[in-house]
CSV table of C-alpha atoms in Angstrom, one decimal:
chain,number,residue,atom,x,y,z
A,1,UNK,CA,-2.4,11.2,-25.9
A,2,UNK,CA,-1.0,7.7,-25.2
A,3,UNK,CA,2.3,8.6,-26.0
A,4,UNK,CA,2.1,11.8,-24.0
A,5,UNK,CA,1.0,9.3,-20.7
A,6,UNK,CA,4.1,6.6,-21.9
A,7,UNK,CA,6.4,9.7,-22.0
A,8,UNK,CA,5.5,10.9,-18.6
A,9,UNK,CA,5.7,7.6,-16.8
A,10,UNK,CA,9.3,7.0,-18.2
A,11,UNK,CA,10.1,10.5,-17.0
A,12,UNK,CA,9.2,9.7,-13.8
A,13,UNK,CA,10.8,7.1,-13.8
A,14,UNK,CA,13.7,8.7,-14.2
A,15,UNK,CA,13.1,11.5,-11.7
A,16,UNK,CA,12.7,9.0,-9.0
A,17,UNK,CA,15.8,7.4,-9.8
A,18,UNK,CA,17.6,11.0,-9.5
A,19,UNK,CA,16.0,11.2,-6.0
A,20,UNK,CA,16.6,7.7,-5.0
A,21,UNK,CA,20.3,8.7,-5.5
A,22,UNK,CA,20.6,11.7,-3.5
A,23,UNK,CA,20.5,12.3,0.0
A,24,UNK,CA,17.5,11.4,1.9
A,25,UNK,CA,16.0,10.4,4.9
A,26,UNK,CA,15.6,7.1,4.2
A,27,UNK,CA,15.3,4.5,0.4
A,28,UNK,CA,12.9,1.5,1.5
A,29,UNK,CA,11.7,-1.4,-0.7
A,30,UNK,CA,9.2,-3.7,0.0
A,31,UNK,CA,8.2,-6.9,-1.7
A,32,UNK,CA,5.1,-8.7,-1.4
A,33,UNK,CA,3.1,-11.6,-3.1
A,34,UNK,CA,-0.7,-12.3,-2.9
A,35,UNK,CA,-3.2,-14.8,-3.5
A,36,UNK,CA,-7.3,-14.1,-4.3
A,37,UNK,CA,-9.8,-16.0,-4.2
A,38,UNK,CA,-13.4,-15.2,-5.9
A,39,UNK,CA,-16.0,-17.3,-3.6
A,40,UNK,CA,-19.3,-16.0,-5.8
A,41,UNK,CA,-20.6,-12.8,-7.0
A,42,UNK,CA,-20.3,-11.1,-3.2
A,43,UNK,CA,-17.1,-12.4,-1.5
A,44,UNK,CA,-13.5,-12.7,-2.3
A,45,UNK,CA,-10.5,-13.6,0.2
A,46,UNK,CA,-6.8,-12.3,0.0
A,47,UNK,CA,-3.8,-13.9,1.8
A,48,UNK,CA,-0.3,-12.1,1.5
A,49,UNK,CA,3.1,-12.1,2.6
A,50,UNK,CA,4.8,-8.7,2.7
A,51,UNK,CA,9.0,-8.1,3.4
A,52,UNK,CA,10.4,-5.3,3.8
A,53,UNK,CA,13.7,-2.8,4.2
A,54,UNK,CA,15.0,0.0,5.7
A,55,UNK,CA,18.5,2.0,6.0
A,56,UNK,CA,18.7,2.4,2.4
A,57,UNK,CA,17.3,-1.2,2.1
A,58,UNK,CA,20.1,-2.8,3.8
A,59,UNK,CA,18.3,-3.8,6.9
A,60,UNK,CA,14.8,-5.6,7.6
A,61,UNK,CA,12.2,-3.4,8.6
A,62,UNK,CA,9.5,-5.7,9.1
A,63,UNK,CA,8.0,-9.0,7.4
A,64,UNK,CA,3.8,-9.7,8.0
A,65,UNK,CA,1.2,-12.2,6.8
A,66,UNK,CA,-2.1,-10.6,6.1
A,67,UNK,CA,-5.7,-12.0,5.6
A,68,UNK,CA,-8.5,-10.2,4.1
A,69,UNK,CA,-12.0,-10.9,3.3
A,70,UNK,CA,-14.3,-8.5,1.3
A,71,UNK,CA,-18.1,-8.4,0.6
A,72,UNK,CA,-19.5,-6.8,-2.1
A,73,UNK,CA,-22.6,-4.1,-1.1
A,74,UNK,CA,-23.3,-2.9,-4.2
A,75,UNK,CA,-21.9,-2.3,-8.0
A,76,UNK,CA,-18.4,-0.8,-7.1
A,77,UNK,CA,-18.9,-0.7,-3.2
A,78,UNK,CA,-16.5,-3.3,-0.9
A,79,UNK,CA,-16.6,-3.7,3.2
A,80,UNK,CA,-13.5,-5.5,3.9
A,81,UNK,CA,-11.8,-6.9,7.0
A,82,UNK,CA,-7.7,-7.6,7.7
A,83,UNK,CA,-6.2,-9.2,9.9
A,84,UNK,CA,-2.2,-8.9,10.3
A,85,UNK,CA,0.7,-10.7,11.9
A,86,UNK,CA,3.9,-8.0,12.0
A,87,UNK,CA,7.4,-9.6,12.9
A,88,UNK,CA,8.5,-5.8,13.6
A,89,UNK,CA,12.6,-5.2,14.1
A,90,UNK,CA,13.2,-2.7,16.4
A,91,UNK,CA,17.0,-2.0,16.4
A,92,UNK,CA,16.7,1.4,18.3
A,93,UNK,CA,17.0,2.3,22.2
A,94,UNK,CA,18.7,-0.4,25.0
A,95,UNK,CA,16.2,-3.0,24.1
A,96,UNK,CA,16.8,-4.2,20.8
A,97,UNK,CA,15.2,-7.0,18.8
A,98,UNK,CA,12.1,-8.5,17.1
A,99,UNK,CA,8.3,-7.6,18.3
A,100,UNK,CA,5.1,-9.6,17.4
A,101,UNK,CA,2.9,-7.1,16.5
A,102,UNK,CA,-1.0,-7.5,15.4
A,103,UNK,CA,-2.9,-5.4,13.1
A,104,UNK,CA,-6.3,-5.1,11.9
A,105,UNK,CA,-8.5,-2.7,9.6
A,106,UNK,CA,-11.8,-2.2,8.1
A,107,UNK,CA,-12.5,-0.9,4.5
A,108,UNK,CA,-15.0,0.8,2.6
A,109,UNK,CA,-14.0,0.7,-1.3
A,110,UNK,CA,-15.5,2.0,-4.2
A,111,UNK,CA,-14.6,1.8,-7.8
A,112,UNK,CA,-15.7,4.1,-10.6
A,113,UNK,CA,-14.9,3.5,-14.4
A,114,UNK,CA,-15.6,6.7,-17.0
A,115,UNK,CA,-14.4,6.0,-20.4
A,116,UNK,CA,-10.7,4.9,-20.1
A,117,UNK,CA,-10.2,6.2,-16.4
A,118,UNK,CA,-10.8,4.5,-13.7
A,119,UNK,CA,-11.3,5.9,-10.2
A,120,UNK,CA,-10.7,4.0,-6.8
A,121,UNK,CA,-11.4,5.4,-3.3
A,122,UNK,CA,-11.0,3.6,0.1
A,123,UNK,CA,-11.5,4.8,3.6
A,124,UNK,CA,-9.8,2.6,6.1
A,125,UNK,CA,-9.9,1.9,10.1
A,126,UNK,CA,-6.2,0.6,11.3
A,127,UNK,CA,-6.0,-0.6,14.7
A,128,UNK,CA,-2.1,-1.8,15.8
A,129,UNK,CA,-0.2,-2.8,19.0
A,130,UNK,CA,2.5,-5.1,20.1
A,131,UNK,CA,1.5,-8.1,21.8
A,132,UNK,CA,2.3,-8.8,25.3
A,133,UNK,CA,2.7,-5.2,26.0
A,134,UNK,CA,-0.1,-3.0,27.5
A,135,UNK,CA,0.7,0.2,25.8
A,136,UNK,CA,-2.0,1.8,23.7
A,137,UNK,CA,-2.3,0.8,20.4
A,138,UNK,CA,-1.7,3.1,17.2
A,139,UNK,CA,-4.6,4.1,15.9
A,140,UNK,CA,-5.4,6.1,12.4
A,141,UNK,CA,-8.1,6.8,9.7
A,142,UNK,CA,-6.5,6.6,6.4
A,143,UNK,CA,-8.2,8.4,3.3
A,144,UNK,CA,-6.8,7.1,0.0
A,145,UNK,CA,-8.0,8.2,-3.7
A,146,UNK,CA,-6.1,6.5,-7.1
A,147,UNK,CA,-6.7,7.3,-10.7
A,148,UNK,CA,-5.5,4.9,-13.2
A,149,UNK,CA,-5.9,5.4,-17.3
A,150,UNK,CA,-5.7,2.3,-19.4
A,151,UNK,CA,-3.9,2.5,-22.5
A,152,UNK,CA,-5.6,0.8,-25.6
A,153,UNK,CA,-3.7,-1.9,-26.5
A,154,UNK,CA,-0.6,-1.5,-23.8
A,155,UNK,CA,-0.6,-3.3,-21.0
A,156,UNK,CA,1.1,-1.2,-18.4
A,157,UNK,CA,-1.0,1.2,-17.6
A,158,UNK,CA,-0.4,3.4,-15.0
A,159,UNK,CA,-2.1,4.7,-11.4
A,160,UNK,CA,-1.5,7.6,-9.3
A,161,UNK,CA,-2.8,7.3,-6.1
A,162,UNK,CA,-2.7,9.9,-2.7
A,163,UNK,CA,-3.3,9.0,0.7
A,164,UNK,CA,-3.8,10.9,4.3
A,165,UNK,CA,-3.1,8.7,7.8
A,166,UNK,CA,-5.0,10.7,10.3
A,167,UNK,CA,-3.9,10.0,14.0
A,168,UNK,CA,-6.4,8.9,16.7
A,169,UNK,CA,-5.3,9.5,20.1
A,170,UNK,CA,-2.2,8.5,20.2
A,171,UNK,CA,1.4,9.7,21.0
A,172,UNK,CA,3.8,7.0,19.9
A,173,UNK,CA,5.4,6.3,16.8
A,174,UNK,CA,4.7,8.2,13.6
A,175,UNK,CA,1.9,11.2,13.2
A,176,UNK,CA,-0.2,12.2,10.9
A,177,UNK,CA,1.4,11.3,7.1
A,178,UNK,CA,0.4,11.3,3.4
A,179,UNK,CA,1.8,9.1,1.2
A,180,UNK,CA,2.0,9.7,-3.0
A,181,UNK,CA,2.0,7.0,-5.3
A,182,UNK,CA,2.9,6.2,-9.0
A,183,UNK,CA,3.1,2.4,-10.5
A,184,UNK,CA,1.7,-0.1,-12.8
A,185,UNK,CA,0.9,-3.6,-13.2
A,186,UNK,CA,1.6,-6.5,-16.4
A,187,UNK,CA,-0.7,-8.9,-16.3
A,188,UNK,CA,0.8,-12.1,-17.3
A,189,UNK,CA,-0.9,-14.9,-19.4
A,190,UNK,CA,-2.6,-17.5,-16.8
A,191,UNK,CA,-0.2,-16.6,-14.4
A,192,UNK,CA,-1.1,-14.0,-12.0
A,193,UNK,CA,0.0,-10.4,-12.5
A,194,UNK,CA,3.7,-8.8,-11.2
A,195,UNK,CA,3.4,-5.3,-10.6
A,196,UNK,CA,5.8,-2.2,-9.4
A,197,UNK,CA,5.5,1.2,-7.9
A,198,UNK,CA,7.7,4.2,-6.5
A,199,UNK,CA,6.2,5.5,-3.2
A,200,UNK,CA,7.2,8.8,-1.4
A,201,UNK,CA,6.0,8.9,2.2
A,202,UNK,CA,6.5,11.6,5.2
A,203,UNK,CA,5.1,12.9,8.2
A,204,UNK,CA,3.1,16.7,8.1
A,205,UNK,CA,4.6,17.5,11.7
A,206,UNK,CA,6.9,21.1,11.0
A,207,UNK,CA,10.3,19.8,12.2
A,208,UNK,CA,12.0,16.5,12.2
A,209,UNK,CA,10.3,15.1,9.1
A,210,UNK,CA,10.7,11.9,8.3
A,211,UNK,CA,10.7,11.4,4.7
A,212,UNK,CA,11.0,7.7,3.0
A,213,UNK,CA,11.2,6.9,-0.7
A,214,UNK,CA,9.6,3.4,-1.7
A,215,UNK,CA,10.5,1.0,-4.1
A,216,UNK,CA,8.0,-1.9,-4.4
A,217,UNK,CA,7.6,-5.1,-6.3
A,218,UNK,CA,4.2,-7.1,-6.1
A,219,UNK,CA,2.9,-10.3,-7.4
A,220,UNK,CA,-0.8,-11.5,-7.1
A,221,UNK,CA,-2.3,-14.7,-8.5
A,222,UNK,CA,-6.1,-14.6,-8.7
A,223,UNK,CA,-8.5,-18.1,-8.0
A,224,UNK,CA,-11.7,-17.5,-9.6
């Protein structure tokens, strides 16, 4: 069984570096590194730095700082709170440049373990808009469920995880989306935890998809 799940995740691997090298809409990658912090057995805070690419990852997309808090509710259950700082480039139409752009969300996680599976499922409020301009912000509810196995004694186990953006009133920018994901994480001795993933993103509107493949790095270091 382990070797079956090793197998596949090296064969997707591989896959993903077929598609990466044909034609498509558009290669990303985004890097990002994390700090938590465990204050007691009901709230933990998260601070993060996120850059990323675009144009087959020769040209910046964006770059953000993000804080979080989350309270505990119950065994498993999360409320969580972000807020974000988005230096956006927008290097289309007559005005060209960078925007400041806030975001915030609210999140209800839960977390389910059955033997060596573990479930995760969030439901998430986004609320963005560019400051100093009075258009309406971009609004969505996003629906996200991951399944990772753990390996006995390997340490790169690996998640799957599926998620829906579902548009609230609002005709700017990108529409409704799903996203699939496929990564893992290596915990390192005392010093945090570096993980990697390959993303595929696109919209669910009939013509003019835009489709984006996702390479990402990550690194969090954990206070307790």
């Amino acid at each position: 069984m382990h070797k079956r799940i090793i197998c596949l995740f090296f064969v997707f691997i591989a896959l993903c570096a077929t598609v990466l090298t044909a034609q498509t809409n558009d290669f990303l990658t985004w890097s990002s590194v994390g700090l938590d912090y465990k204050a007691g057995k009901h709230w933990d805070f998260e601070l993060e730095t996120q850059f990323r690419l675009k144009d087959n990852s020769t040209t910046v997309d964006e770059y953000f700082a993000q804080f979080q808090t989350n309270r505990k509710l119950y065994k498993g259950l999360k409320l969580g709170f972000a807020a974000r700082y988005i230096r956006e480039n927008d290097d289309q139409g007559n005005i060209q440049g960078y925007e400041n752009h806030f975001r915030y969300h609210i999140d209800l996680r839960y977390r389910a373990k059955a033997n060596r599976f573990r479930f995760k499922y969030r439901v998430r409020y986004q609320r963005k808009n560019e400051l100093g301009v009075s258009d309406e912000a971009r609004q969505f509810i996003r629906f996200k469920s991951a399944l990772e196995y753990q390996i006995k004694d390997w340490k790169l186990d690996p998640e799957f995880a599926a998620e829906w953006f579902n548009r609230i009133a609002d005709d700017r920018g990108r529409a409704n989306q799903y996203r699939l994901t496929f990564g893992t994480d290596y915990k390192l001795k005392n010093a945090g935890k570096l993980g990697i993933f390959l993303r595929f993103q696109s919209d669910l509107e009939a013509v003019d998809r835009e489709r984006d493949y996702i390479l990402g790095v990550k690194y969090r270091y954990t206070i307790k």
